Amino acid sequence: MDTVALTFDDGPYPETTPALLAALGGTRATFFLWGEHAAAHPDLVRAIAAAGHAIGNHTWTHPQLTTLSPAARDQEVRRTQDLLTRLTGLRPALFRPPYGDTDASVARVLAAHGLTEVLWSVDTRDWAGCSADEIVTAARKVQPGGVVLMHEGRPATLDAVPRILAALTARGLRPGPVPVR
């Protein structure tokens, strides 16, 4: 069966993360966590990890990395790496730049931390306030081996997830986390 990676950015959020974990059920995904949010909600980080999901680094403050100095870029990544490692016992291997904002200078920082950058092949645009129907329609465009971008903290995303899972399964696709290479 062909796989599709489901990814969720910007969490954790106490208002939505528990419901998202419930909506996913036994389906594993990758959560790219925002360091400030993770620091504020360590129990949610542990709950994501305990449910078997992959955890990736999404920076400490969610900046546009290409606008920062090399030292500031490194601090954004390092601080989040250290926190997520302390909370889960596992050092993240995956990284998603906020806004997909990346370049060679970002790549150098990630290489120094042993991180693999993960972008996406389908943007559900849930971040733009799309409805659950629009999110489901966007996710239907994913092809085998693709990566679907979604965000925690969006009620419409919560409503869309069970329908996305059903639609992927109906197409013979297996949703899961981003494979670590």
PDB file of C-alpha atoms in Angstrom:
ATOM      1  CA  MET A   1       0.000   0.000   0.000  1.00  0.00           C
ATOM      2  CA  ASP A   2       1.287   3.481  -0.865  1.00  0.00           C
ATOM      3  CA  THR A   3       1.817   5.902   1.973  1.00  0.00           C
ATOM      4  CA  VAL A   4       0.990   9.568   2.443  1.00  0.00           C
ATOM      5  CA  ALA A   5       2.504  11.634   5.261  1.00  0.00           C
ATOM      6  CA  LEU A   6       0.126  13.640   7.412  1.00  0.00           C
ATOM      7  CA  THR A   7       1.770  16.598   9.126  1.00  0.00           C
ATOM      8  CA  PHE A   8       0.518  19.106  11.672  1.00  0.00           C
ATOM      9  CA  ASP A   9       2.351  22.368  12.395  1.00  0.00           C
ATOM     10  CA  ASP A  10       2.370  24.960  15.159  1.00  0.00           C
ATOM     11  CA  GLY A  11       1.171  23.016  18.203  1.00  0.00           C
ATOM     12  CA  PRO A  12       0.617  21.946  20.748  1.00  0.00           C
ATOM     13  CA  TYR A  13      -2.597  23.738  21.718  1.00  0.00           C
ATOM     14  CA  PRO A  14      -4.608  22.676  24.789  1.00  0.00           C
ATOM     15  CA  GLU A  15      -7.841  23.610  23.001  1.00  0.00           C
ATOM     16  CA  THR A  16      -7.309  21.275  20.028  1.00  0.00           C
ATOM     17  CA  THR A  17      -4.376  18.856  20.420  1.00  0.00           C
ATOM     18  CA  PRO A  18      -6.234  16.289  22.584  1.00  0.00           C
ATOM     19  CA  ALA A  19      -9.140  16.234  20.111  1.00  0.00           C
ATOM     20  CA  LEU A  20      -6.714  15.923  17.191  1.00  0.00           C
ATOM     21  CA  LEU A  21      -5.009  12.960  18.841  1.00  0.00           C
ATOM     22  CA  ALA A  22      -8.439  11.361  19.347  1.00  0.00           C
ATOM     23  CA  ALA A  23      -9.438  12.056  15.728  1.00  0.00           C
ATOM     24  CA  LEU A  24      -6.267  10.376  14.485  1.00  0.00           C
ATOM     25  CA  GLY A  25      -6.987   7.280  16.571  1.00  0.00           C
ATOM     26  CA  GLY A  26      -4.330   4.714  15.740  1.00  0.00           C
ATOM     27  CA  THR A  27      -3.093   6.608  12.684  1.00  0.00           C
ATOM     28  CA  ARG A  28       0.339   8.052  13.254  1.00  0.00           C
ATOM     29  CA  ALA A  29       1.383  11.455  11.913  1.00  0.00           C
ATOM     30  CA  THR A  30       4.220  13.957  12.238  1.00  0.00           C
ATOM     31  CA  PHE A  31       3.786  16.951  14.521  1.00  0.00           C
ATOM     32  CA  PHE A  32       6.119  19.892  13.857  1.00  0.00           C
ATOM     33  CA  LEU A  33       6.063  21.636  17.212  1.00  0.00           C
ATOM     34  CA  TRP A  34       6.554  25.329  17.917  1.00  0.00           C
ATOM     35  CA  GLY A  35       9.050  25.602  20.771  1.00  0.00           C
ATOM     36  CA  GLU A  36       7.222  28.299  22.766  1.00  0.00           C
ATOM     37  CA  HIS A  37       4.002  26.263  22.609  1.00  0.00           C
ATOM     38  CA  ALA A  38       5.812  23.073  23.586  1.00  0.00           C
ATOM     39  CA  ALA A  39       7.411  24.824  26.566  1.00  0.00           C
ATOM     40  CA  ALA A  40       3.992  26.077  27.691  1.00  0.00           C
ATOM     41  CA  HIS A  41       2.338  22.646  27.302  1.00  0.00           C
ATOM     42  CA  PRO A  42       4.912  19.931  28.037  1.00  0.00           C
ATOM     43  CA  ASP A  43       2.249  17.356  28.934  1.00  0.00           C
ATOM     44  CA  LEU A  44       0.770  17.687  25.449  1.00  0.00           C
ATOM     45  CA  VAL A  45       4.199  17.117  23.885  1.00  0.00           C
ATOM     46  CA  ARG A  46       4.527  13.955  25.959  1.00  0.00           C
ATOM     47  CA  ALA A  47       0.997  12.878  24.961  1.00  0.00           C
ATOM     48  CA  ILE A  48       1.828  13.279  21.263  1.00  0.00           C
ATOM     49  CA  ALA A  49       4.971  11.191  21.696  1.00  0.00           C
ATOM     50  CA  ALA A  50       3.200   8.581  23.846  1.00  0.00           C
ATOM     51  CA  ALA A  51       0.589   8.134  21.109  1.00  0.00           C
ATOM     52  CA  GLY A  52       3.389   7.093  18.741  1.00  0.00           C
ATOM     53  CA  HIS A  53       3.534  10.197  16.594  1.00  0.00           C
ATOM     54  CA  ALA A  54       6.767  11.567  15.175  1.00  0.00           C
ATOM     55  CA  ILE A  55       7.804  14.942  16.557  1.00  0.00           C
ATOM     56  CA  GLY A  56       9.673  17.475  14.458  1.00  0.00           C
ATOM     57  CA  ASN A  57      11.192  20.858  15.174  1.00  0.00           C
ATOM     58  CA  HIS A  58       9.318  23.970  13.937  1.00  0.00           C
ATOM     59  CA  THR A  59      11.557  26.617  15.625  1.00  0.00           C
ATOM     60  CA  TRP A  60      11.134  28.377  18.942  1.00  0.00           C
ATOM     61  CA  THR A  61       9.222  31.537  17.898  1.00  0.00           C
ATOM     62  CA  HIS A  62       8.011  30.693  14.340  1.00  0.00           C
ATOM     63  CA  PRO A  63      10.051  33.384  12.515  1.00  0.00           C
ATOM     64  CA  GLN A  64      10.951  33.732   8.864  1.00  0.00           C
ATOM     65  CA  LEU A  65      14.335  32.076   9.209  1.00  0.00           C
ATOM     66  CA  THR A  66      15.923  33.644   6.133  1.00  0.00           C
ATOM     67  CA  THR A  67      15.572  37.089   7.721  1.00  0.00           C
ATOM     68  CA  LEU A  68      17.565  36.148  10.837  1.00  0.00           C
ATOM     69  CA  SER A  69      21.276  36.217  11.542  1.00  0.00           C
ATOM     70  CA  PRO A  70      23.061  32.850  11.503  1.00  0.00           C
ATOM     71  CA  ALA A  71      23.302  32.935  15.320  1.00  0.00           C
ATOM     72  CA  ALA A  72      19.584  33.678  15.709  1.00  0.00           C
ATOM     73  CA  ARG A  73      18.672  30.895  13.247  1.00  0.00           C
ATOM     74  CA  ASP A  74      20.809  28.466  15.204  1.00  0.00           C
ATOM     75  CA  GLN A  75      19.211  29.514  18.507  1.00  0.00           C
ATOM     76  CA  GLU A  76      15.684  29.012  17.096  1.00  0.00           C
ATOM     77  CA  VAL A  77      16.556  25.442  16.103  1.00  0.00           C
ATOM     78  CA  ARG A  78      18.818  24.523  19.030  1.00  0.00           C
ATOM     79  CA  ARG A  79      16.474  25.735  21.758  1.00  0.00           C
ATOM     80  CA  THR A  80      13.571  23.740  20.324  1.00  0.00           C
ATOM     81  CA  GLN A  81      15.743  20.648  19.756  1.00  0.00           C
ATOM     82  CA  ASP A  82      16.918  20.721  23.343  1.00  0.00           C
ATOM     83  CA  LEU A  83      13.413  21.168  24.770  1.00  0.00           C
ATOM     84  CA  LEU A  84      11.809  18.441  22.645  1.00  0.00           C
ATOM     85  CA  THR A  85      14.649  16.064  23.490  1.00  0.00           C
ATOM     86  CA  ARG A  86      14.213  16.742  27.229  1.00  0.00           C
ATOM     87  CA  LEU A  87      10.448  16.252  27.045  1.00  0.00           C
ATOM     88  CA  THR A  88      10.368  13.093  24.914  1.00  0.00           C
ATOM     89  CA  GLY A  89      13.765  11.454  25.360  1.00  0.00           C
ATOM     90  CA  LEU A  90      14.161  11.468  21.563  1.00  0.00           C
ATOM     91  CA  ARG A  91      16.077  14.045  19.548  1.00  0.00           C
ATOM     92  CA  PRO A  92      13.964  15.224  16.590  1.00  0.00           C
ATOM     93  CA  ALA A  93      15.309  14.250  13.172  1.00  0.00           C
ATOM     94  CA  LEU A  94      12.851  16.317  11.111  1.00  0.00           C
ATOM     95  CA  PHE A  95      12.437  20.057  10.708  1.00  0.00           C
ATOM     96  CA  ARG A  96       9.881  22.231   8.974  1.00  0.00           C
ATOM     97  CA  PRO A  97      10.729  25.892   8.400  1.00  0.00           C
ATOM     98  CA  PRO A  98       7.869  28.240   9.274  1.00  0.00           C
ATOM     99  CA  TYR A  99       6.138  29.455   6.101  1.00  0.00           C
ATOM    100  CA  GLY A 100       8.363  27.105   4.086  1.00  0.00           C
ATOM    101  CA  ASP A 101      10.924  29.929   4.277  1.00  0.00           C
ATOM    102  CA  THR A 102      14.252  28.287   3.557  1.00  0.00           C
ATOM    103  CA  ASP A 103      17.518  28.746   1.718  1.00  0.00           C
ATOM    104  CA  ALA A 104      21.115  27.525   1.811  1.00  0.00           C
ATOM    105  CA  SER A 105      21.814  29.323   5.103  1.00  0.00           C
ATOM    106  CA  VAL A 106      18.895  27.505   6.748  1.00  0.00           C
ATOM    107  CA  ALA A 107      20.139  24.227   5.256  1.00  0.00           C
ATOM    108  CA  ARG A 108      23.534  24.756   6.895  1.00  0.00           C
ATOM    109  CA  VAL A 109      21.958  25.213  10.342  1.00  0.00           C
ATOM    110  CA  LEU A 110      19.833  22.101   9.880  1.00  0.00           C
ATOM    111  CA  ALA A 111      22.839  20.059   8.766  1.00  0.00           C
ATOM    112  CA  ALA A 112      24.729  21.174  11.879  1.00  0.00           C
ATOM    113  CA  HIS A 113      21.869  19.785  13.986  1.00  0.00           C
ATOM    114  CA  GLY A 114      21.461  16.583  11.958  1.00  0.00           C
ATOM    115  CA  LEU A 115      17.970  17.606  10.841  1.00  0.00           C
ATOM    116  CA  THR A 116      16.200  16.771   7.597  1.00  0.00           C
ATOM    117  CA  GLU A 117      14.048  19.550   6.181  1.00  0.00           C
ATOM    118  CA  VAL A 118      10.472  18.573   5.330  1.00  0.00           C
ATOM    119  CA  LEU A 119       8.255  20.744   3.168  1.00  0.00           C
ATOM    120  CA  TRP A 120       4.951  19.532   1.645  1.00  0.00           C
ATOM    121  CA  SER A 121       3.328  18.522  -1.618  1.00  0.00           C
ATOM    122  CA  VAL A 122      -0.219  19.559  -0.624  1.00  0.00           C
ATOM    123  CA  ASP A 123      -1.065  22.670   1.382  1.00  0.00           C
ATOM    124  CA  THR A 124      -4.608  22.332   2.725  1.00  0.00           C
ATOM    125  CA  ARG A 125      -4.613  26.091   3.443  1.00  0.00           C
ATOM    126  CA  ASP A 126      -6.255  25.425   6.790  1.00  0.00           C
ATOM    127  CA  TRP A 127      -4.071  28.259   8.111  1.00  0.00           C
ATOM    128  CA  ALA A 128      -6.036  30.650   5.854  1.00  0.00           C
ATOM    129  CA  GLY A 129      -9.339  29.831   7.536  1.00  0.00           C
ATOM    130  CA  CYS A 130     -10.576  27.282   5.016  1.00  0.00           C
ATOM    131  CA  SER A 131     -13.636  25.218   5.888  1.00  0.00           C
ATOM    132  CA  ALA A 132     -13.445  21.510   6.668  1.00  0.00           C
ATOM    133  CA  ASP A 133     -14.885  20.786   3.198  1.00  0.00           C
ATOM    134  CA  GLU A 134     -12.145  22.870   1.558  1.00  0.00           C
ATOM    135  CA  ILE A 135      -9.450  21.156   3.632  1.00  0.00           C
ATOM    136  CA  VAL A 136     -10.752  17.702   2.663  1.00  0.00           C
ATOM    137  CA  THR A 137     -10.908  18.720  -1.014  1.00  0.00           C
ATOM    138  CA  ALA A 138      -7.315  20.001  -0.915  1.00  0.00           C
ATOM    139  CA  ALA A 139      -6.055  16.841   0.815  1.00  0.00           C
ATOM    140  CA  ARG A 140      -7.617  14.701  -1.940  1.00  0.00           C
ATOM    141  CA  LYS A 141      -4.948  16.046  -4.308  1.00  0.00           C
ATOM    142  CA  VAL A 142      -2.139  14.222  -2.511  1.00  0.00           C
ATOM    143  CA  GLN A 143      -0.356  11.530  -4.472  1.00  0.00           C
ATOM    144  CA  PRO A 144       1.414   8.435  -3.118  1.00  0.00           C
ATOM    145  CA  GLY A 145       4.542   9.478  -1.242  1.00  0.00           C
ATOM    146  CA  GLY A 146       3.187  13.005  -0.769  1.00  0.00           C
ATOM    147  CA  VAL A 147       3.125  15.172   2.333  1.00  0.00           C
ATOM    148  CA  VAL A 148      -0.056  16.929   3.504  1.00  0.00           C
ATOM    149  CA  LEU A 149       0.372  20.211   5.412  1.00  0.00           C
ATOM    150  CA  MET A 150      -2.159  20.908   8.160  1.00  0.00           C
ATOM    151  CA  HIS A 151      -2.082  22.887  11.383  1.00  0.00           C
ATOM    152  CA  GLU A 152      -3.030  22.241  14.977  1.00  0.00           C
ATOM    153  CA  GLY A 153      -5.213  24.866  16.545  1.00  0.00           C
ATOM    154  CA  ARG A 154      -7.723  24.956  13.680  1.00  0.00           C
ATOM    155  CA  PRO A 155     -11.208  23.597  14.483  1.00  0.00           C
ATOM    156  CA  ALA A 156     -11.929  23.040  10.776  1.00  0.00           C
ATOM    157  CA  THR A 157      -8.842  20.810  10.587  1.00  0.00           C
ATOM    158  CA  LEU A 158     -10.196  18.707  13.459  1.00  0.00           C
ATOM    159  CA  ASP A 159     -13.447  18.272  11.562  1.00  0.00           C
ATOM    160  CA  ALA A 160     -11.601  17.392   8.355  1.00  0.00           C
ATOM    161  CA  VAL A 161      -9.181  14.764   9.733  1.00  0.00           C
ATOM    162  CA  PRO A 162     -11.602  11.797   9.988  1.00  0.00           C
ATOM    163  CA  ARG A 163     -12.839  12.501   6.466  1.00  0.00           C
ATOM    164  CA  ILE A 164      -9.284  12.798   5.136  1.00  0.00           C
ATOM    165  CA  LEU A 165      -8.355   9.479   6.745  1.00  0.00           C
ATOM    166  CA  ALA A 166     -11.415   7.783   5.191  1.00  0.00           C
ATOM    167  CA  ALA A 167     -10.737   9.304   1.753  1.00  0.00           C
ATOM    168  CA  LEU A 168      -7.085   8.217   1.780  1.00  0.00           C
ATOM    169  CA  THR A 169      -8.009   4.693   2.830  1.00  0.00           C
ATOM    170  CA  ALA A 170     -10.675   4.520   0.096  1.00  0.00           C
ATOM    171  CA  ARG A 171      -7.955   5.398  -2.445  1.00  0.00           C
ATOM    172  CA  GLY A 172      -5.725   2.604  -1.150  1.00  0.00           C
ATOM    173  CA  LEU A 173      -3.341   5.054   0.502  1.00  0.00           C
ATOM    174  CA  ARG A 174      -1.967   4.558   3.986  1.00  0.00           C
ATOM    175  CA  PRO A 175      -1.650   7.734   6.038  1.00  0.00           C
ATOM    176  CA  GLY A 176       1.300   7.952   8.395  1.00  0.00           C
ATOM    177  CA  PRO A 177       4.250  10.021   9.580  1.00  0.00           C
ATOM    178  CA  VAL A 178       7.011  11.453   7.420  1.00  0.00           C
ATOM    179  CA  PRO A 179       9.559   8.666   6.961  1.00  0.00           C
ATOM    180  CA  VAL A 180      12.903   9.408   8.608  1.00  0.00           C
ATOM    181  CA  ARG A 181      15.734   8.742   6.215  1.00  0.00           C
TER     182      ARG A 181
END
